[in-house]
XYZ file of C-alpha atoms in Angstrom:
556
model
C 4.046 -52.822 -41.276
C 0.577 -54.279 -39.842
C -2.522 -54.619 -41.837
C -4.446 -52.461 -39.394
C -2.067 -49.615 -40.707
C -3.355 -50.178 -44.143
C -6.859 -49.930 -43.242
C -6.282 -46.747 -41.197
C -4.738 -44.925 -44.295
C -7.837 -43.123 -45.724
C -5.834 -42.504 -49.118
C -5.804 -46.089 -50.007
C -9.647 -46.707 -50.165
C -9.369 -49.850 -48.509
C -12.760 -51.538 -47.010
C -12.440 -54.590 -44.856
C -14.640 -57.546 -46.008
C -13.557 -60.276 -43.506
C -10.511 -61.102 -41.231
C -10.915 -58.615 -38.578
C -9.115 -60.910 -36.032
C -5.932 -61.066 -38.322
C -5.298 -57.484 -38.934
C -2.045 -57.609 -36.762
C -0.576 -59.701 -39.434
C 2.592 -58.293 -40.645
C 3.010 -57.141 -44.291
C 6.350 -57.773 -45.932
C 5.821 -56.796 -49.628
C 3.032 -56.529 -52.258
C 2.232 -58.058 -55.445
C -0.408 -57.673 -58.200
C -1.461 -60.775 -60.013
C -4.455 -62.161 -62.008
C -3.027 -65.382 -62.459
C -5.074 -68.418 -61.486
C -2.011 -69.898 -59.567
C 0.408 -67.202 -58.687
C 2.154 -69.455 -56.057
C 5.527 -69.560 -57.871
C 5.818 -65.905 -57.254
C 4.677 -65.877 -53.693
C 7.303 -66.273 -50.612
C 4.894 -65.316 -47.681
C 3.764 -62.149 -46.025
C 2.563 -60.391 -49.133
C -0.478 -58.341 -49.561
C -1.916 -59.466 -52.936
C -3.625 -57.208 -54.968
C -6.051 -58.630 -57.800
C -8.473 -57.333 -60.311
C -10.387 -60.731 -60.393
C -9.478 -61.286 -64.124
C -8.789 -65.019 -63.180
C -12.485 -65.425 -61.867
C -14.689 -67.029 -64.574
C -17.286 -68.471 -62.170
C -18.076 -68.897 -58.539
C -16.067 -72.206 -58.469
C -12.729 -70.357 -59.147
C -12.621 -68.431 -55.743
C -11.795 -71.592 -53.481
C -8.873 -72.764 -55.225
C -7.513 -69.423 -55.777
C -7.726 -68.513 -52.114
C -6.573 -71.719 -51.030
C -3.329 -71.207 -52.942
C -2.768 -67.806 -51.272
C -3.353 -69.040 -47.911
C -1.043 -72.172 -48.316
C 1.640 -69.623 -49.570
C 1.218 -67.728 -46.322
C 0.189 -64.327 -47.889
C -0.880 -61.637 -45.271
C -4.071 -60.579 -46.967
C -5.952 -60.286 -50.484
C -7.263 -56.793 -51.827
C -9.686 -57.153 -54.704
C -10.485 -54.080 -56.826
C -14.182 -53.204 -57.571
C -13.223 -51.531 -61.015
C -13.927 -54.926 -62.755
C -17.077 -56.424 -61.166
C -18.400 -53.740 -58.931
C -19.010 -55.338 -55.503
C -16.784 -58.281 -54.642
C -18.527 -61.618 -55.201
C -19.798 -63.508 -52.200
C -17.978 -66.848 -53.044
C -14.647 -65.005 -52.831
C -15.740 -63.485 -49.327
C -16.739 -66.789 -48.154
C -13.643 -68.581 -49.557
C -11.424 -65.878 -47.627
C -13.266 -66.601 -44.293
C -12.822 -70.227 -44.500
C -9.129 -69.937 -44.893
C -9.001 -66.990 -42.426
C -7.560 -64.926 -45.065
C -8.227 -60.997 -44.689
C -9.860 -59.714 -47.537
C -10.193 -55.870 -48.544
C -12.244 -54.217 -51.233
C -10.194 -51.477 -53.349
C -12.429 -48.643 -54.496
C -12.423 -48.065 -58.223
C -11.108 -44.577 -57.988
C -7.635 -45.999 -56.210
C -5.044 -47.334 -58.589
C -3.122 -50.553 -57.542
C 0.040 -48.383 -58.094
C -0.976 -46.167 -55.266
C -1.099 -49.104 -52.808
C 1.882 -50.693 -53.879
C 3.928 -47.580 -53.528
C 2.699 -46.932 -50.089
C 3.218 -50.466 -48.945
C 6.939 -50.571 -50.466
C 7.752 -47.079 -48.855
C 6.538 -48.216 -45.367
C 8.080 -51.577 -45.599
C 11.539 -50.380 -46.916
C 11.557 -47.793 -44.410
C 10.881 -50.099 -41.543
C 13.585 -52.673 -42.711
C 16.181 -49.917 -43.228
C 15.454 -48.760 -39.836
C 15.779 -52.183 -38.257
C 18.761 -52.698 -40.031
C 20.529 -49.357 -39.222
C 19.825 -49.982 -35.622
C 21.301 -53.520 -35.901
C 24.335 -52.136 -37.717
C 24.824 -49.421 -35.077
C 24.621 -51.912 -32.255
C 26.985 -54.254 -34.042
C 29.271 -51.314 -34.673
C 29.514 -50.451 -31.101
C 29.927 -54.098 -30.197
C 32.877 -54.405 -32.478
C 34.753 -51.249 -31.663
C 34.559 -52.056 -27.878
C 35.442 -55.677 -28.037
C 36.200 -58.820 -29.978
C 35.218 -59.059 -33.681
C 31.455 -59.689 -33.850
C 31.630 -62.283 -36.901
C 33.443 -60.273 -39.803
C 31.855 -58.905 -42.907
C 29.560 -61.989 -43.386
C 27.402 -60.962 -40.555
C 26.677 -57.569 -42.095
C 26.096 -59.071 -45.585
C 23.679 -61.617 -44.241
C 21.623 -58.819 -42.737
C 21.655 -56.969 -46.136
C 20.352 -60.186 -47.673
C 17.652 -61.142 -44.870
C 16.466 -57.614 -44.009
C 16.653 -55.681 -47.230
C 16.759 -58.550 -49.961
C 20.316 -57.306 -51.202
C 22.843 -59.598 -52.625
C 26.284 -58.069 -51.655
C 29.980 -59.175 -51.659
C 33.066 -57.689 -50.317
C 35.885 -57.670 -52.910
C 39.535 -57.174 -52.665
C 41.266 -54.781 -55.279
C 42.564 -57.985 -57.001
C 38.877 -58.909 -57.384
C 39.336 -61.836 -54.742
C 36.224 -62.523 -52.858
C 36.473 -61.803 -49.075
C 32.768 -62.303 -47.935
C 29.365 -62.673 -49.528
C 25.612 -63.012 -48.877
C 24.695 -66.406 -48.080
C 21.218 -66.291 -49.871
C 19.713 -68.706 -52.493
C 20.709 -68.316 -56.060
C 23.913 -68.241 -58.004
C 26.926 -66.941 -56.510
C 29.207 -64.279 -58.071
C 31.681 -65.918 -60.472
C 35.265 -65.204 -60.271
C 35.496 -63.585 -63.640
C 32.834 -61.188 -62.543
C 34.563 -60.264 -59.294
C 37.801 -59.426 -61.311
C 35.589 -57.325 -63.660
C 33.855 -55.528 -60.735
C 37.043 -54.900 -59.095
C 38.643 -53.382 -62.310
C 35.654 -51.189 -63.022
C 35.857 -49.840 -59.445
C 39.741 -49.247 -59.787
C 39.177 -47.363 -62.937
C 36.352 -45.285 -61.746
C 38.174 -44.442 -58.533
C 41.440 -43.500 -60.589
C 39.247 -40.968 -62.469
C 38.072 -39.271 -59.284
C 34.371 -40.255 -59.553
C 32.726 -40.478 -56.134
C 31.033 -43.878 -55.270
C 28.921 -45.629 -55.434
C 29.829 -46.683 -59.090
C 27.348 -48.257 -61.312
C 28.330 -51.165 -63.461
C 26.164 -53.504 -65.558
C 27.517 -57.126 -66.423
C 25.175 -59.134 -68.378
C 21.554 -58.936 -66.994
C 22.683 -57.477 -63.543
C 23.535 -54.045 -62.295
C 25.944 -53.741 -59.432
C 26.686 -50.667 -57.366
C 30.208 -50.404 -55.921
C 30.974 -48.680 -52.791
C 34.554 -48.144 -51.624
C 35.593 -49.515 -47.967
C 38.326 -47.217 -46.797
C 40.279 -48.111 -43.755
C 39.144 -46.040 -40.817
C 42.514 -46.137 -39.260
C 44.286 -43.966 -41.968
C 44.424 -40.510 -40.788
C 44.102 -37.630 -43.057
C 43.307 -40.047 -45.879
C 41.317 -37.616 -47.812
C 44.298 -35.281 -48.317
C 46.528 -38.135 -49.812
C 46.858 -38.956 -53.448
C 44.302 -41.501 -54.563
C 47.074 -43.753 -55.979
C 48.024 -44.402 -52.561
C 45.141 -45.737 -51.371
C 43.021 -47.106 -54.592
C 45.225 -50.249 -54.997
C 44.661 -51.265 -51.376
C 41.130 -50.649 -50.458
C 38.412 -53.203 -50.485
C 35.042 -52.478 -52.175
C 31.421 -53.601 -51.404
C 29.741 -54.641 -54.567
C 25.614 -54.570 -54.212
C 23.413 -56.296 -56.819
C 21.169 -53.220 -57.177
C 21.035 -49.766 -58.939
C 21.653 -47.347 -55.909
C 21.029 -44.377 -58.436
C 17.385 -44.508 -57.438
C 17.953 -44.953 -53.907
C 16.721 -42.431 -51.293
C 19.488 -40.528 -49.173
C 18.526 -42.900 -46.140
C 19.239 -46.006 -47.885
C 22.732 -44.799 -49.102
C 23.587 -43.496 -45.665
C 22.789 -46.908 -44.259
C 25.226 -48.601 -46.968
C 27.952 -46.082 -46.049
C 27.339 -47.107 -42.449
C 27.958 -50.695 -43.782
C 30.964 -49.965 -45.377
C 32.369 -48.235 -42.246
C 31.264 -51.297 -40.126
C 33.188 -53.719 -42.554
C 36.366 -51.232 -42.530
C 36.777 -52.064 -38.885
C 37.241 -55.521 -39.719
C 39.780 -54.701 -42.317
C 41.635 -52.520 -39.673
C 41.562 -55.639 -37.379
C 42.918 -57.606 -40.184
C 45.669 -55.208 -40.623
C 46.595 -55.210 -37.052
C 46.749 -59.009 -37.117
C 49.309 -58.613 -39.753
C 51.632 -56.478 -37.808
C 53.493 -59.063 -36.089
C 54.270 -60.911 -39.412
C 55.413 -57.673 -40.922
C 57.688 -57.039 -37.884
C 59.266 -60.446 -38.303
C 59.872 -59.915 -41.855
C 61.386 -56.520 -41.246
C 63.758 -57.869 -38.785
C 64.895 -60.755 -40.722
C 65.255 -58.281 -43.783
C 67.511 -56.020 -41.780
C 69.802 -58.890 -40.673
C 70.234 -60.111 -44.221
C 70.826 -56.723 -45.682
C 73.326 -55.699 -42.950
C 75.569 -58.965 -43.669
C 74.747 -60.407 -40.306
C 76.070 -63.881 -39.524
C 73.808 -66.755 -40.700
C 73.562 -68.173 -37.468
C 71.970 -65.014 -36.184
C 69.434 -64.969 -39.219
C 68.857 -68.715 -38.607
C 67.802 -68.001 -34.934
C 65.544 -65.260 -36.188
C 63.814 -67.752 -38.650
C 63.299 -70.296 -35.962
C 61.179 -67.795 -33.975
C 59.296 -66.707 -37.115
C 58.493 -70.172 -38.526
C 55.961 -71.295 -35.796
C 54.133 -67.976 -36.314
C 54.152 -68.152 -40.201
C 53.650 -72.024 -40.296
C 51.715 -72.979 -37.374
C 51.932 -76.769 -36.613
C 54.744 -77.361 -39.022
C 57.517 -79.859 -37.623
C 60.085 -79.405 -40.018
C 62.112 -76.546 -40.645
C 60.708 -74.681 -43.881
C 62.446 -73.554 -47.037
C 61.957 -70.030 -48.118
C 61.327 -67.973 -51.193
C 61.664 -64.297 -51.478
C 59.336 -62.007 -53.666
C 60.115 -58.355 -54.257
C 57.465 -55.884 -55.522
C 57.618 -52.042 -56.522
C 54.993 -49.650 -57.690
C 56.222 -46.844 -60.013
C 54.015 -44.073 -60.958
C 54.993 -41.112 -63.378
C 56.030 -38.261 -61.446
C 57.279 -38.162 -57.938
C 56.184 -37.626 -54.316
C 54.255 -40.701 -53.753
C 55.001 -43.090 -51.032
C 55.034 -46.324 -52.705
C 56.285 -48.702 -50.339
C 53.178 -49.243 -48.254
C 51.174 -49.675 -51.171
C 53.459 -52.433 -52.724
C 53.379 -53.909 -49.169
C 49.513 -54.132 -49.078
C 49.308 -55.375 -52.723
C 51.949 -58.030 -52.320
C 50.023 -59.447 -49.204
C 46.925 -59.783 -51.468
C 48.686 -61.114 -54.293
C 50.443 -63.833 -52.476
C 47.053 -65.319 -51.320
C 45.711 -68.045 -53.334
C 43.066 -66.338 -55.729
C 40.394 -69.112 -54.710
C 40.796 -68.412 -51.016
C 37.793 -66.527 -49.506
C 37.715 -64.620 -46.174
C 39.446 -61.658 -44.770
C 42.527 -63.528 -43.454
C 43.617 -66.504 -45.459
C 47.139 -64.982 -45.733
C 48.409 -66.093 -42.352
C 51.656 -67.496 -43.572
C 53.073 -64.474 -45.448
C 55.069 -62.000 -44.073
C 55.683 -58.707 -46.089
C 58.114 -55.685 -45.140
C 58.855 -52.748 -47.133
C 61.994 -50.632 -47.290
C 62.009 -47.539 -49.476
C 59.674 -48.144 -52.501
C 60.097 -51.835 -52.344
C 57.880 -54.400 -50.849
C 59.752 -57.765 -49.813
C 57.958 -60.894 -49.083
C 59.525 -63.824 -46.846
C 57.303 -66.716 -48.003
C 57.787 -70.192 -46.132
C 57.435 -73.437 -48.075
C 56.971 -76.669 -46.305
C 60.364 -78.520 -47.009
C 58.565 -81.438 -48.833
C 57.106 -78.902 -51.214
C 60.395 -77.169 -52.047
C 62.292 -79.979 -53.534
C 63.968 -79.539 -56.759
C 64.867 -75.903 -55.564
C 61.447 -74.764 -55.524
C 61.320 -74.821 -59.467
C 58.233 -76.932 -59.741
C 56.228 -76.458 -56.517
C 57.258 -73.029 -55.437
C 55.887 -69.585 -56.305
C 55.897 -69.207 -60.192
C 56.130 -65.573 -61.257
C 53.566 -65.834 -64.021
C 50.996 -67.692 -62.141
C 51.340 -65.196 -59.341
C 49.780 -62.391 -61.524
C 47.525 -64.532 -63.846
C 44.144 -63.596 -61.986
C 45.242 -60.200 -60.866
C 46.742 -58.743 -63.951
C 43.491 -57.437 -65.398
C 42.010 -55.567 -62.256
C 45.195 -53.986 -61.138
C 46.112 -52.771 -64.415
C 42.827 -50.700 -64.442
C 44.146 -48.961 -61.326
C 47.720 -48.431 -62.865
C 46.863 -46.021 -65.766
C 49.833 -44.221 -65.272
C 52.011 -46.569 -63.267
C 53.423 -50.096 -63.308
C 53.603 -52.811 -60.754
C 56.547 -55.132 -61.017
C 57.456 -58.417 -59.162
C 60.607 -60.607 -58.996
C 60.640 -64.040 -57.489
C 63.700 -66.014 -56.019
C 64.316 -69.564 -56.352
C 63.753 -71.594 -52.892
C 66.507 -71.593 -50.205
C 67.246 -74.215 -47.756
C 68.895 -72.132 -44.962
C 69.658 -68.774 -43.812
C 72.839 -68.697 -45.740
C 71.061 -68.614 -48.916
C 68.720 -65.583 -47.928
C 70.887 -62.903 -49.147
C 71.460 -64.300 -52.696
C 67.649 -65.022 -52.779
C 66.950 -61.356 -52.111
C 69.480 -60.218 -54.727
C 68.033 -62.746 -57.208
C 64.494 -61.372 -56.648
C 65.613 -57.948 -57.124
C 67.370 -58.728 -60.289
C 64.316 -60.591 -61.646
C 62.033 -57.582 -60.629
C 64.395 -55.211 -62.594
C 63.940 -57.600 -65.679
C 60.117 -57.348 -65.234
C 60.264 -53.490 -65.005
C 61.953 -53.605 -68.621
C 58.939 -55.138 -70.133
C 55.856 -53.380 -71.570
C 52.785 -53.618 -69.594
C 51.240 -52.243 -66.285
C 51.570 -55.557 -64.299
C 54.781 -57.658 -64.839
C 56.687 -60.314 -63.300
C 59.878 -62.353 -63.798
C 61.230 -65.531 -62.032
C 64.606 -66.774 -61.110
C 64.499 -69.099 -64.032
C 64.893 -66.134 -66.521
C 68.358 -65.013 -64.769
C 70.411 -67.852 -66.250
C 69.573 -66.484 -69.638
C 70.613 -63.870 -72.108
C 67.421 -62.109 -71.427
C 68.604 -60.835 -68.073
C 71.101 -58.672 -70.066
C 69.054 -57.515 -73.114
C 66.424 -55.242 -71.143
C 69.410 -53.239 -69.836
C 71.151 -52.347 -72.996
C 70.642 -48.672 -73.604
C 68.114 -47.929 -76.433
C 70.544 -45.946 -78.474
C 73.145 -48.892 -78.278
C 70.450 -51.351 -79.270
C 69.421 -49.521 -82.212
C 72.843 -49.083 -83.406
C 73.824 -52.664 -82.762
C 70.896 -54.195 -84.802
C 71.188 -51.606 -87.576
C 74.819 -52.425 -88.257
C 74.315 -56.034 -88.530
C 70.590 -56.436 -89.791
C 69.847 -53.310 -91.862
C 72.015 -54.424 -95.065
C 70.144 -57.732 -95.021
C 66.652 -55.806 -94.628
C 67.555 -53.623 -97.582
C 68.569 -56.537 -99.571
C 65.539 -58.430 -98.870
C 63.448 -55.538 -100.001
C 64.888 -55.161 -103.240
C 65.294 -58.851 -104.150
C 62.818 -60.711 -101.968
C 65.584 -62.922 -100.917
C 64.409 -63.720 -97.512
C 67.760 -63.439 -95.919
C 66.344 -62.445 -92.353
C 64.133 -65.558 -92.150
C 67.089 -67.731 -93.488
C 69.437 -66.262 -90.841
C 66.797 -66.915 -87.987
C 66.298 -70.582 -89.131
C 70.040 -71.309 -89.495
C 70.671 -70.150 -86.101
C 67.519 -72.114 -84.630
C 69.064 -75.191 -86.055
C 72.387 -74.592 -84.450
C 74.177 -74.188 -87.767
C 73.216 -77.465 -89.159
C 72.876 -76.997 -92.929
C 70.838 -80.289 -93.509
C 68.208 -79.462 -90.876
C 68.014 -75.788 -91.964
C 67.532 -76.750 -95.429
C 64.791 -79.267 -94.653
C 62.984 -76.714 -92.412
C 63.031 -73.993 -95.247
C 62.121 -76.626 -98.101
C 65.416 -75.632 -99.788
C 68.380 -77.373 -101.484
C 71.327 -77.298 -99.460
C 73.349 -75.288 -102.250
C 70.517 -72.573 -102.182
C 70.880 -72.359 -98.472
C 74.785 -72.146 -98.852
C 74.340 -69.190 -101.170
C 71.955 -67.385 -98.991
C 74.372 -67.921 -95.943
C 77.192 -66.712 -98.187
C 75.403 -63.483 -99.177
C 74.570 -62.668 -95.422
C 78.427 -63.005 -94.722
C 79.230 -60.892 -97.697
C 76.735 -58.112 -96.926
C 77.674 -58.006 -93.084
C 81.297 -58.809 -93.285
C 80.796 -61.701 -90.669
C 81.484 -65.379 -90.772
C 78.656 -67.497 -89.591
C 81.208 -70.410 -88.762
C 82.558 -68.379 -85.913
C 80.739 -68.690 -82.645
C 81.181 -64.905 -81.793
C 79.514 -63.834 -85.075
C 76.816 -66.197 -84.626
C 76.155 -64.826 -81.067
C 76.163 -61.290 -82.481
C 73.551 -62.271 -85.116
C 71.483 -64.092 -82.260
C 71.561 -60.998 -80.038
C 70.554 -58.474 -82.746
C 67.559 -60.640 -83.840
C 66.505 -60.815 -80.179
C 66.714 -56.963 -79.617
C 65.101 -55.873 -83.116
C-alpha cells in the first residue's frame, strides 16, 4: 500500500508534518519501537510507530532518524500522547533525511494503525500472489513445466514471508523455500510426515497443526489431480502416496482468502506431481514387460534383449551392462476390498530413492511394476558396484527402511508394509531366481512384528527362513515338550538349566569353553547337562537332539 492511502484514512488520525513529495512510497510492513537504535529489527519499507520514549533531548532526534533512513523505512509516525506536539528537532531531522513524518493523535492507538496496515498489506500480497499462482497454473497446464514446486514456494517466501516445504510421505524433502535462516532438518521432515499420515488416517481435515520445538507448522495435503473419484476411495489407498505441503505458520487464525490461496498452491504443485507420475510411465512399462517375460518362463535370450532396451533408459550414459536386484513390496491391511498394488508401487518408488536426494524426480533409475497386491522393482546396479553378488554394495534390506520406518508406521495403524530384497544377478538367466528369492524374503519379513519390515537374501540361507512358517500350535507344542520340564525344574530348584543349555549350544558342545563362560567347574557343567538329558530323554552328544534344542530355544 502507499503512504498516501494512510493519510486518506480518517480513522487512523494521521497528520502529515513533512515529506509530502514522498507519499507514493510503498509500505511493506509496520513496526512499533522506542529503542534508540532499532536497526537490527528493520528490513526496509516499514511504517515505524514510536511514542518518543527514546528521546531525552533535542540531540537524540538526528541519530534516530538517520538510522531509520539508512534502513530504508517508508515513514515515521510519532504519537502525541507522551509529549503533546511533535518536537521541532524531530521534524527538521526528518526533512533533512527526506523521511515522511506523521503525527498520531493521542486518541488513536498504535494497535489500530498496525492492524490496518497489516490487513491491507497482507491482502495486497495475497492478491498479487494469487494472480501469479493462477497465471503459473495456466502456463503449466497448457505447456511445459514452469519450474516445479520450488518456483511456487519461492513466491510464498518472497510475497507472503512464509517458509514452506514439499515433503513425500516418507519425509523426504522434494522442494523448499530458498530463504535466509536454517533449513528443515531431516528428523523434522520425518516427524512432520508421520504427523500428517496419522492425522489423515483418523479422517481429520487439513490443514493439520503440528508444533515441533519453538515452531508451529500447518500441513496441507497435496493430492494428485489426475485421480478421478479420489474422494470416494478408501483413505488407505491414497494416504501413503500423497505429498504434503508444510508451512511454518499457524493456519488456524488465517482468513478464508489465505486458506483458499494455499489450497490453490497445493493444486498447482499437484500438477507437477502428475507430470512426475507421467514421466515414470515408460519405466513402469519396461518393468512390467520384463516381469511378464520372467514369470511366463520366456527364454533368457528374449529377456536379455528386453533388458538391453531397458538399460539405457534406467542407466543413461552407462557403457557396461548392469547387474540387477529385485525388490518386492506388499501392503496388507486388516479387512479386504482395498487395491494395494498401486499403493505398494508408489511407496516402493519413493523408498528406493536415496533419502538425502531432493527434488521431485531423483528416481530416474528405478522401474517398478505391480501385479495383484505386489509391487516389484527392477533395480539396475552398475557392474562395478555389484561385485561380490551385491552383498556389500547393493541394496540392503535394513538400510532401505531405516529413514522411512517411523513416518510410514504412522500411516499403517491397521496394516503392514513388507519388503524382500534379492541378491544381485549378472544376467537375464538369474532374474527368475532373484524374483523368487525376493518374494521368499518378503514372506520372512511378513512373519515379523511391526508395521514396516524387510528381509534380505542373506537370511534365506539360515534356519530363520523356516521358523516363521511353523504354525503357532506346532511351535508351542514343540517348545513345551522340550523346554517345559527344564523351566519347571529351574523354578523349583533355581538350577539354571535353560541358561546352561543355551551356553552349551553356543559353545558348540565344548565342555571347557562352556564351563569357562559360565564360571563353573567342568564336573558341575557335566552334572547340569546330565540333568537336562534325564528330564527330556534326549542325548546332547547327538546332532539331531542338539538341533531340536537349538530350534526350540529360537522359537520360544
